[in-house]
Coordinates of C-alpha atoms in Angstrom, one line a residue:
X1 CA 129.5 173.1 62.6
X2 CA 129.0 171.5 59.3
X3 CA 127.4 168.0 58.9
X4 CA 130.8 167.2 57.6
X5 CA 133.0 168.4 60.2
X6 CA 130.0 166.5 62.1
X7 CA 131.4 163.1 60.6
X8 CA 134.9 164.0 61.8
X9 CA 134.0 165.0 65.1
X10 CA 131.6 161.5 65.7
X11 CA 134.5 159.6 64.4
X12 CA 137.0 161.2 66.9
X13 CA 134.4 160.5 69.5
X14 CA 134.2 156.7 68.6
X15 CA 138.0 156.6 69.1
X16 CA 137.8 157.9 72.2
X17 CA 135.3 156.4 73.8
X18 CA 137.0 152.3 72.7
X19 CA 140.5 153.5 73.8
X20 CA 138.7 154.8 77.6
X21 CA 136.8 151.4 77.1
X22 CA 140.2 149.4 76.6
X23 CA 142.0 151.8 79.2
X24 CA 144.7 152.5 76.6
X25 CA 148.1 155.1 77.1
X26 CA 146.2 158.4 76.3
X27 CA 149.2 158.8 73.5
X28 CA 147.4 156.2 71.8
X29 CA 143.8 158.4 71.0
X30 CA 146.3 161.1 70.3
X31 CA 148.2 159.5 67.8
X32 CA 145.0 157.8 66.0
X33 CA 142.7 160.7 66.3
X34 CA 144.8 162.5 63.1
X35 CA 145.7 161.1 59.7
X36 CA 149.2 160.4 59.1
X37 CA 149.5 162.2 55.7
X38 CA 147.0 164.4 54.2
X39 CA 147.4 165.9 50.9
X40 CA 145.6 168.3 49.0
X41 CA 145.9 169.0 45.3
X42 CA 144.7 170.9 42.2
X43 CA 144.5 169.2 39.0
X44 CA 144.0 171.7 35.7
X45 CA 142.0 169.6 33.3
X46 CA 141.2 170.7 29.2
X47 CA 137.7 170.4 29.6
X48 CA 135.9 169.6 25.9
X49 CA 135.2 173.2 25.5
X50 CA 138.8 173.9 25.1
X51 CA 138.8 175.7 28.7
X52 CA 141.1 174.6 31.3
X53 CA 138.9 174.2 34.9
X54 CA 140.8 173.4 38.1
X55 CA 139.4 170.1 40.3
X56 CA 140.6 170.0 44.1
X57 CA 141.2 166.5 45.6
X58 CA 142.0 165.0 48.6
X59 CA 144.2 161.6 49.8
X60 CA 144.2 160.9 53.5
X61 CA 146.8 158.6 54.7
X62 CA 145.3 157.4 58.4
X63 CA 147.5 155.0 59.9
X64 CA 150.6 153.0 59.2
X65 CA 150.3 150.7 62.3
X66 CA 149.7 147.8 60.7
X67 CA 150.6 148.8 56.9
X68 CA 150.2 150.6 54.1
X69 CA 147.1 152.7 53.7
X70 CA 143.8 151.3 51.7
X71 CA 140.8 152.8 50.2
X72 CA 138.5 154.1 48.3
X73 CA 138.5 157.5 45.9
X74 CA 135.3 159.1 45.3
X75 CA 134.1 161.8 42.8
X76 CA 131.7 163.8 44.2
X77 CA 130.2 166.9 44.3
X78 CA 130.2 167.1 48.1
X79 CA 133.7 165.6 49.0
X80 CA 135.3 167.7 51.5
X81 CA 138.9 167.1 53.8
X82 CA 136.7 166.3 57.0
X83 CA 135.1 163.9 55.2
X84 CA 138.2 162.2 53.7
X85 CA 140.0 162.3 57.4
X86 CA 136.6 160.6 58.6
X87 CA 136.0 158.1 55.7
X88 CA 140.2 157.3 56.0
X89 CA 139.9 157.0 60.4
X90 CA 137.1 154.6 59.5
X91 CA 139.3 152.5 57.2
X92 CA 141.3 151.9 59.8
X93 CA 139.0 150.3 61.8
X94 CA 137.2 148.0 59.0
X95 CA 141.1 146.5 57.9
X96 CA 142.6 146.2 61.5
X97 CA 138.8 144.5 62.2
X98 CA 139.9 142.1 59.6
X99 CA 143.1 141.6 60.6
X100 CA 144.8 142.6 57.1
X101 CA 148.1 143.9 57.0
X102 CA 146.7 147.6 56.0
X103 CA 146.1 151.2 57.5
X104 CA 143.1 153.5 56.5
X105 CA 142.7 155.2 53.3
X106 CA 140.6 157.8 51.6
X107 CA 140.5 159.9 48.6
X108 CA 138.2 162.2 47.0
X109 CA 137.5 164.6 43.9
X110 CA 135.1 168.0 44.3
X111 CA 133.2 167.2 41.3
X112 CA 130.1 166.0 39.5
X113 CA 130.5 163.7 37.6
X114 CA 127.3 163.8 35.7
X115 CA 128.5 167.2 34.5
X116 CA 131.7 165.2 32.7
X117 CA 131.8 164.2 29.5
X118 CA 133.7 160.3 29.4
X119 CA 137.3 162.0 28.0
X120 CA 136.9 164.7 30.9
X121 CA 136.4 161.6 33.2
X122 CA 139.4 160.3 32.0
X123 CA 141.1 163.3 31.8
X124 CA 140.4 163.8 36.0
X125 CA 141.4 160.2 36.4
X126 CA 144.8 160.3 34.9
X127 CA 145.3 163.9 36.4
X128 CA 144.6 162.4 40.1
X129 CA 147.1 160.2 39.7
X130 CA 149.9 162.2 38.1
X131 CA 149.1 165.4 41.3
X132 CA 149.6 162.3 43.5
X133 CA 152.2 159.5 42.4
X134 CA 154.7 160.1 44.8
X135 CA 152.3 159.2 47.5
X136 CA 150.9 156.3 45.5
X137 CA 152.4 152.4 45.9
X138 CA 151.6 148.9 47.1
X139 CA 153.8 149.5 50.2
X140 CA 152.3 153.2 50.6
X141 CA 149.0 154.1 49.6
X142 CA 146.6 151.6 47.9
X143 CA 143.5 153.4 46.2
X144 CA 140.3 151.3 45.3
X145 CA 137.2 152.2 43.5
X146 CA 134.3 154.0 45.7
X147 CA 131.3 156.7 45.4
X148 CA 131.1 158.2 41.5
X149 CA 134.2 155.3 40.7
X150 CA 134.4 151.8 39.2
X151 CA 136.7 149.5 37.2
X152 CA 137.2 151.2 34.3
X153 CA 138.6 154.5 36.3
X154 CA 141.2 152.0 38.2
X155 CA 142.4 151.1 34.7
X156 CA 142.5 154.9 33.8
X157 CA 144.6 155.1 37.1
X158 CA 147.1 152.4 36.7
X159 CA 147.4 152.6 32.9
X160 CA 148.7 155.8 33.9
X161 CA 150.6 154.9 37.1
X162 CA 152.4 152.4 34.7
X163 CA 153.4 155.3 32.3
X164 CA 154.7 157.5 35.1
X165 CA 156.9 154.6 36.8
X166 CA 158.9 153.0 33.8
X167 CA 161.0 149.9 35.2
X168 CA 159.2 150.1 38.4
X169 CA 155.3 149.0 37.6
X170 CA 153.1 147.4 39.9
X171 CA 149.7 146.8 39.4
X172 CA 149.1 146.5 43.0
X173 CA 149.2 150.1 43.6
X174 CA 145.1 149.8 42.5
X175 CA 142.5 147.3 43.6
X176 CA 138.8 147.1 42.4
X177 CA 140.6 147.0 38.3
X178 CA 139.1 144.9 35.4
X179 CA 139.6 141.0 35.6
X180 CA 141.4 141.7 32.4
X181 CA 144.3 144.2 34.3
X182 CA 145.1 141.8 37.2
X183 CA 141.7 142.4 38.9
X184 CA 139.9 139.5 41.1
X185 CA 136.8 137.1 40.6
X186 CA 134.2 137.6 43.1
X187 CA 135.2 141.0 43.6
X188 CA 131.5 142.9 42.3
X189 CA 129.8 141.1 44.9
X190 CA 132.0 140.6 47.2
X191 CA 130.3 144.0 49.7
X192 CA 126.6 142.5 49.2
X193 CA 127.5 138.8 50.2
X194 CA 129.3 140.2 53.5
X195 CA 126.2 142.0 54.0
X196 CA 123.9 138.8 53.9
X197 CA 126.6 137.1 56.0
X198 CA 126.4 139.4 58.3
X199 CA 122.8 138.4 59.2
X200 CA 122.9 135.0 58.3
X201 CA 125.3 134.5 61.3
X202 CA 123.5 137.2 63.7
X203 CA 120.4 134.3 63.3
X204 CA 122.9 131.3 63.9
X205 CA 124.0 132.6 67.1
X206 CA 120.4 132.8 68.3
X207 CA 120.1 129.2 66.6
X208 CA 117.9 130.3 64.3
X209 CA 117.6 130.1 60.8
X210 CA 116.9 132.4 57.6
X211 CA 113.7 130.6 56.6
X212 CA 110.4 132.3 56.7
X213 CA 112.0 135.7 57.6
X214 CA 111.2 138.8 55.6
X215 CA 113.3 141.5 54.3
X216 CA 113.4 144.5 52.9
X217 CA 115.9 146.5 51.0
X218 CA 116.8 150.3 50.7
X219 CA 118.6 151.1 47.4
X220 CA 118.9 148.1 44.8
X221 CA 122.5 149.4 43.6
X222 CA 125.5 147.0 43.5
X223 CA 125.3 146.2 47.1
X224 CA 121.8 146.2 47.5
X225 CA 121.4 143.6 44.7
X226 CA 123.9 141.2 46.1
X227 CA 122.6 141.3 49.3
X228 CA 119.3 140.4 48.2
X229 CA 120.6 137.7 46.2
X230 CA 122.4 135.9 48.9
X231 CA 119.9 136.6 51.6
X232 CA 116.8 135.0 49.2
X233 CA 119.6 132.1 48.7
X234 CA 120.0 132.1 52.2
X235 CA 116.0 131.4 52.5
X236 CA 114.8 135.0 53.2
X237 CA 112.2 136.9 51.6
X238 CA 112.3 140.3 50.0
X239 CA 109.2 141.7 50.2
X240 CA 110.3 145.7 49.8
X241 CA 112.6 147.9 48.0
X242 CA 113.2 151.3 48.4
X243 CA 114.7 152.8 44.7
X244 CA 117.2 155.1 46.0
X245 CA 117.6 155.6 41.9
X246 CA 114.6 158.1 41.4
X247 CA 111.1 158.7 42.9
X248 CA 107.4 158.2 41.1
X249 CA 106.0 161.0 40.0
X250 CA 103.2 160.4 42.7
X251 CA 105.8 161.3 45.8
X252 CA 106.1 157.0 46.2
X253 CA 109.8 155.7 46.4
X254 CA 109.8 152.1 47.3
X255 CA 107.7 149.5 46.1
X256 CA 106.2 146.3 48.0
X257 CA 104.7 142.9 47.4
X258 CA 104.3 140.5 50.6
X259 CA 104.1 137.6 48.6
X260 CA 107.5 138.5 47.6
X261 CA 109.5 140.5 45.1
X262 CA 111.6 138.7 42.2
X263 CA 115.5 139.8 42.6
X264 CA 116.6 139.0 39.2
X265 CA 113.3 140.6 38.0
X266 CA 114.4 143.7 39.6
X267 CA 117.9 143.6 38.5
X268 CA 116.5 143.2 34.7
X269 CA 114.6 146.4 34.8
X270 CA 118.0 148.6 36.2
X271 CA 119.9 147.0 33.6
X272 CA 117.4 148.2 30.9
X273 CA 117.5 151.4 32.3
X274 CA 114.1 151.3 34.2
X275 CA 113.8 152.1 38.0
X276 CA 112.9 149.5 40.4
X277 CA 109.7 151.0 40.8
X278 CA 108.1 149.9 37.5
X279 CA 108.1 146.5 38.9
X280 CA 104.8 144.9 37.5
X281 CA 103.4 142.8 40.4
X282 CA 103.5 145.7 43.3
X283 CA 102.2 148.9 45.0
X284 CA 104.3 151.8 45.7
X285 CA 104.8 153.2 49.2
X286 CA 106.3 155.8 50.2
X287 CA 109.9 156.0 52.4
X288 CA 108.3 156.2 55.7
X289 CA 106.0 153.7 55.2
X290 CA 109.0 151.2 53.8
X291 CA 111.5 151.5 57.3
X292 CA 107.9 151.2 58.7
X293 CA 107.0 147.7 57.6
X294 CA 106.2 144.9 59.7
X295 CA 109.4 142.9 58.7
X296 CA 111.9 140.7 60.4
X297 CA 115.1 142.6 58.8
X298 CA 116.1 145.5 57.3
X299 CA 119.3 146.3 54.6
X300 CA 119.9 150.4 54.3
X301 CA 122.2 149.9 50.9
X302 CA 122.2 153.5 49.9
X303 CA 122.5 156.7 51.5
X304 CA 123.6 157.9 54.3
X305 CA 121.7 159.4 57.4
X306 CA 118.2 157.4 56.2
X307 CA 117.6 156.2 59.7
X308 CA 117.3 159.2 61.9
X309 CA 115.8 159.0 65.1
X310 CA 112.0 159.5 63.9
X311 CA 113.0 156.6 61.2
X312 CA 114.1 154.7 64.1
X313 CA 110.9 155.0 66.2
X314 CA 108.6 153.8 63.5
X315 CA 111.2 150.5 62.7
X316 CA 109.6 147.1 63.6
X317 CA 112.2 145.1 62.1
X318 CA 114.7 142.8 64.8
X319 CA 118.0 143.0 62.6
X320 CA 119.7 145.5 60.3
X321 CA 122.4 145.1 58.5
X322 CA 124.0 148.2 56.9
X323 CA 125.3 147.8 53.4
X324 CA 125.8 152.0 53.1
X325 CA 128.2 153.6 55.0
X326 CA 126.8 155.5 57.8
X327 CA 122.9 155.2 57.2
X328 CA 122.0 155.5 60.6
X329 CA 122.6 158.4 62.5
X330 CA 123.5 158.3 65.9
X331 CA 120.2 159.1 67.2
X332 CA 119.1 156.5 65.4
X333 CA 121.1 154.1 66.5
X334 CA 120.6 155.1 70.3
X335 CA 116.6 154.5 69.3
X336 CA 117.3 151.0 68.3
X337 CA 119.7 150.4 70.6
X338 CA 116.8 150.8 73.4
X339 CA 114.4 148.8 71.5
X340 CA 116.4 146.0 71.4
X341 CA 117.3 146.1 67.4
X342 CA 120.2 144.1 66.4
X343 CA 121.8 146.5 64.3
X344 CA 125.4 145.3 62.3
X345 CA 127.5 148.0 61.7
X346 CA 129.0 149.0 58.5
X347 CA 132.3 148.9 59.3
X348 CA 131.4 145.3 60.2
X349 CA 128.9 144.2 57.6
X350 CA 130.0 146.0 54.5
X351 CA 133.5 144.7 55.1
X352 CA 134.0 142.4 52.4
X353 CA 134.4 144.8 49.6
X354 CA 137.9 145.9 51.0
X355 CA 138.6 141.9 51.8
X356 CA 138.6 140.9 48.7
X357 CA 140.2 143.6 47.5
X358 CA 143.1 142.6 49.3
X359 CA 143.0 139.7 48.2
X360 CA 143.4 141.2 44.8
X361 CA 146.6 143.1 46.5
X362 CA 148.0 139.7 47.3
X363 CA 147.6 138.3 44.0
X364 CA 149.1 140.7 42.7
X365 CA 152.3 141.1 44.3
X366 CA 153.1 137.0 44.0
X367 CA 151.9 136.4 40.3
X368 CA 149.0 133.9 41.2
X369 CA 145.1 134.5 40.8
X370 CA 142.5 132.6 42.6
X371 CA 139.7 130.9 40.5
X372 CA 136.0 132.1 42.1
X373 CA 135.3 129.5 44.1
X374 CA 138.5 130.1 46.2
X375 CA 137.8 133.8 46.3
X376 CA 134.3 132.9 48.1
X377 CA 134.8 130.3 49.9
X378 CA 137.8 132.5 51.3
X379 CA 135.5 135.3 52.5
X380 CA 133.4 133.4 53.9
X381 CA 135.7 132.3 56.2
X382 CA 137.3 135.3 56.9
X383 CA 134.4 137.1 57.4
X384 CA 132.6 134.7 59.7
X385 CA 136.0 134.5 61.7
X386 CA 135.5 138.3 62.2
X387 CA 132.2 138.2 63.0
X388 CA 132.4 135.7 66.1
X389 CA 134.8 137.8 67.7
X390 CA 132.7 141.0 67.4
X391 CA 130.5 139.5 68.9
X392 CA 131.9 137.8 71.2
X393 CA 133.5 141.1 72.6
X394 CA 130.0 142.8 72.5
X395 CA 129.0 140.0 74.8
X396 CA 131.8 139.8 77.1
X397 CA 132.3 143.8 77.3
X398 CA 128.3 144.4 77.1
X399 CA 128.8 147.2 74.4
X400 CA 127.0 146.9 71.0
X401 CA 128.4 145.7 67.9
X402 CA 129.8 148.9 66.4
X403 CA 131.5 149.5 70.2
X404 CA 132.7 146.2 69.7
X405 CA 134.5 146.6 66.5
X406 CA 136.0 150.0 67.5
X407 CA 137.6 148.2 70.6
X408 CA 138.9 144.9 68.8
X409 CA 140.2 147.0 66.0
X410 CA 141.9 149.6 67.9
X411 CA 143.3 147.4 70.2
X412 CA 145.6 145.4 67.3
X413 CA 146.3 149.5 66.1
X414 CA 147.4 149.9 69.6
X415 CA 149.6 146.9 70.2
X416 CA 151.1 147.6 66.6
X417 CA 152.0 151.0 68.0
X418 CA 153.6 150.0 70.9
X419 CA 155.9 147.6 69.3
X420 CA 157.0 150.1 66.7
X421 CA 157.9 152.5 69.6
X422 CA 155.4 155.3 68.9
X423 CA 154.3 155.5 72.6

C-alpha cells in the first residue's frame, strides 16, 4: 500500500471511528467515507519548446451536506487521486468545524512546477480551468490557492473563468485572488494567526499566559512567519527555526539562539533570497536536535510526516500547534498522546486560512469588502468560538482534540444529511 493510499485509508479510519464514537446510522460513514464527485482530466499544454505535453489533474468534490465544495488546488509533482479524496474528506471536517455553509474540496496538478517556465504556468492554469468549468461555481465548487499556488494563479483562473462564462461572471467561483480582483485583507496571514490562536487559548484555559514561554518553529514559509509573529506579539519567544527552504552544506538545518531569534530579521533574509540559516547571531543544529529542544511549544509549519514516532520520543515541548497539514504521523501522535503533549490539530489550528477565505466568498457575492480590522477582529472570534467547543467535547467525551473535531464536525454533516433525506 502506497503512503498515499495510506492517507486515504487513515482518513476513512478517522471517520469511522467519530461516527462509532457519536453512535451514528451506519449509512452515515457510508455516505461520507466517498467523495461526491471526482473528476479526472488531461490538459494538452504548448510548452515553450513548441511541443504539446499532457498534465493530469484532479478535483474532488467531498460533501454537499452543508454546501458547496471549498479548497485548495495544488501543483505538484506527487499529487495523486488518493490524495485529493484524502485532502477533500479532510475539508470537510475543517469547514463543518467552523460552521461555514461549505463541503470539502480538493484539486491537484501532476507537475513540477519548478520545471515551468511563467507562460507554461499560465498556460496549465487557464487549461485547469477550461478541462473543468462545468464543475466550477460559487454554488458548486469553490477552488482556493494551496501547495505550488498563490494569488496570481487565482487571477490566471478567474480571468479565464470570466472569459469562458460571458453574462454569467462571478468572481466568487475563486478565493485566495489579488486584493486588486475582489480578494480580502488579512487574507496572507490569516493561516499563521489561527495557528498562534490556537495556542494562545490552549494556555488560557489552563489560566496561564504566553509570557516567558519559548518556542520554536519548523519551516519559516508563509505560515510559519505569521505564526511567529503573532506568538512573539502574544509574549512568546522564538528561540529555533528549522529552514524547511534548504540545508547547510555542514548536514545542519535549523538554527538556534536562546536569547531569542529576531522574526522580522528572519523574514528580511527569505525576502532577499537568503535562507533562514544565515542568520548572524546563531548556531546551527541539526533536525533532531531542533524537535529535541528543551522548549515550552512547538509549530511544525512545513512538511508533512516530520514527527514520527522516534521524533516524538525525543519531544520535550508541552504544546504543539500544527500549521502544516499532517506533520505528525499517527505514531507520533499516539507518542505524545501518552506523554501528555497538548497537541492542536491541523484541521483545528490551521483553520483560518479557509475562514477568511470565506469570508472573501461572502464579499463577493453581496458587493461589500471588509476593511482589515473587521477581517481580524472577525477571525478572532470565530476561531476562538471554535476552539472552546473542541475542547470542550475533548473534555466532556475524554478523546483528544483531533477526535474532538472529527466528532463535532461530523456530527453537523450528519444532521445536515438527515434533514436532506440521504439516510
Amino acid at each position: 500500500m502506497s503512503e498515499k493510499l495510506d492517507i486515504l485509508e487513515a482518513t476513512r479510519d478517522r471517520y469511522k471511528k467519530a461516527c462509532d464514537k457519536l453512535k451514528l446510522d451506519s449509512a452515515v460513514y457510508e455516505i461520507l467515507k466517498e467523495p461526491e464527485r471526482l473528476i479526472e482530466v488531461a490538459i494538452p499544454i504548448k510548452m515553450d519548446d513548441g511541443k504539446t505535453k499532457v498534465f493530469k489533474a484532479f478535483r474532488s468534490a467531498h460533501s454537499s451536506a452543508l454546501g458547496p465544495s471549498k479548497g485548495g488546488i495544488r501543483f505538484d509533482k506527487n499529487v495523486t487521486r488518493e490524495e485529493v479524496m484524502a485532502l477533500s474528506m479532510m475539508m470537510s471536517i475543517k469547514v463543518a468545524l467552523l460552521g461555514l455553509p461549505l463541503g470539502g474540496g480538493k484539486g491537484g496538478v501532476i507537475v513540477d512546477p519548478k520545471e515551468l517556465s511563467e507562460r507554461e504556468i499560465e498556460s496549465l492554469s487557464r487549461g485547469f480551468v477550461r478541462a473543468t468549468n462545468n464543475y466550477l461555481g460559487s454554488r458548486i465548487d469553490i477552488p482556493a490557492p494551496d501547495v505550488n499556488t498563490n494569488a496570481k494563479i487565482m487571477g490566471y483562473f478567474i480571468d479565464e473563468y470570466i472569459a469562458l462564462n460571458q453574462g454569467r461572471e462571478d468572481i466568487a467561483t475563486f478565493t485566495g485572488k489579488p486584493l486588486a480582483l475582489g480578494g480580502s485583507f488579512a487574507r496572507d496571514q490569516a493561516t499563521g494567526f489561527g495557528v498562534a490562536l490556537a495556542v494562545k487559548y490552549a494556555y488560557e484555559r489552563k489560566d496561564e499566559g504566553l509570557k516567558g514561554k519559548t518556542f520554536i518553529c519548523q519551516g519559516f514559509g508563509n505560515v510559519g512567519y505569521f505564526a511567529a509573529k503573532y506568538m512573539s506579539e502574544f509574549g512568546a519567544r522564538l528561540i529555533a527555526v528549522n529552514a524547511s527552504d534548504r540545508k547547510a552544506p555542514s548536514g545542519s538545518s535549523a538554527i538556534i539562539n536562546e536569547d531569542g531569534l529576531d522574526v522580522e530579521e528572519l523574514r528580511k533574509l527569505k525576502e532577499d533570497g537568503s535562507s533562514v540559516l544565515d542568520y548572524a547571531d546563531s548556531r546551527k543544529i541539526s533536525n533532531e536536535e531542533f524537535f529535541a529542544l528543551d522548549t515550552d511549544i512547538i509549530l511544525p509549519c512545513a512538511l508533512e510526516n516530520v514527527i514520527t514516532e522516534k521524533i516524538a520520543k525525543t519531544i520535550k515541548a508541552k504544546v504543539i500547534s500544527e500549521g502544516a497539514n499532517g506533520p505528525t504521523t499517527p505514531g507520533g501522535a499516539q507518542v505524545l498522546e501518552d506523554k501528555g503533549v497538548v497537541l492542536i490539530p491541523d484541521i483545528m489550528a490551521n483553520s483560518g486560512g479557509v475562514l477568511v477565505s470565506h469570508y472573501e466568498w461572502i464579499q463577493n457575492q453581496i458587493g461589500y469588502y471588509f476593511d482589515y480590522d473587521k477581517v481580524k477582529d472577525k477571525e478572532e472570534g470565530d476561531l476562538l468560538r471554535v476552539f472552546e467547543r473542541i475542547f470542550d467535547m475533548a473534555e466532556e467525551e475524554n478523546v483528544d482534540l483531533r477526535e474532538a473535531s472529527f466528532m463535532v464536525a461530523i456530527k453537523s454533516m450528519a444532521e445536515a444529511l438527515k434533514y436532506k433525506g440521504r439516510y
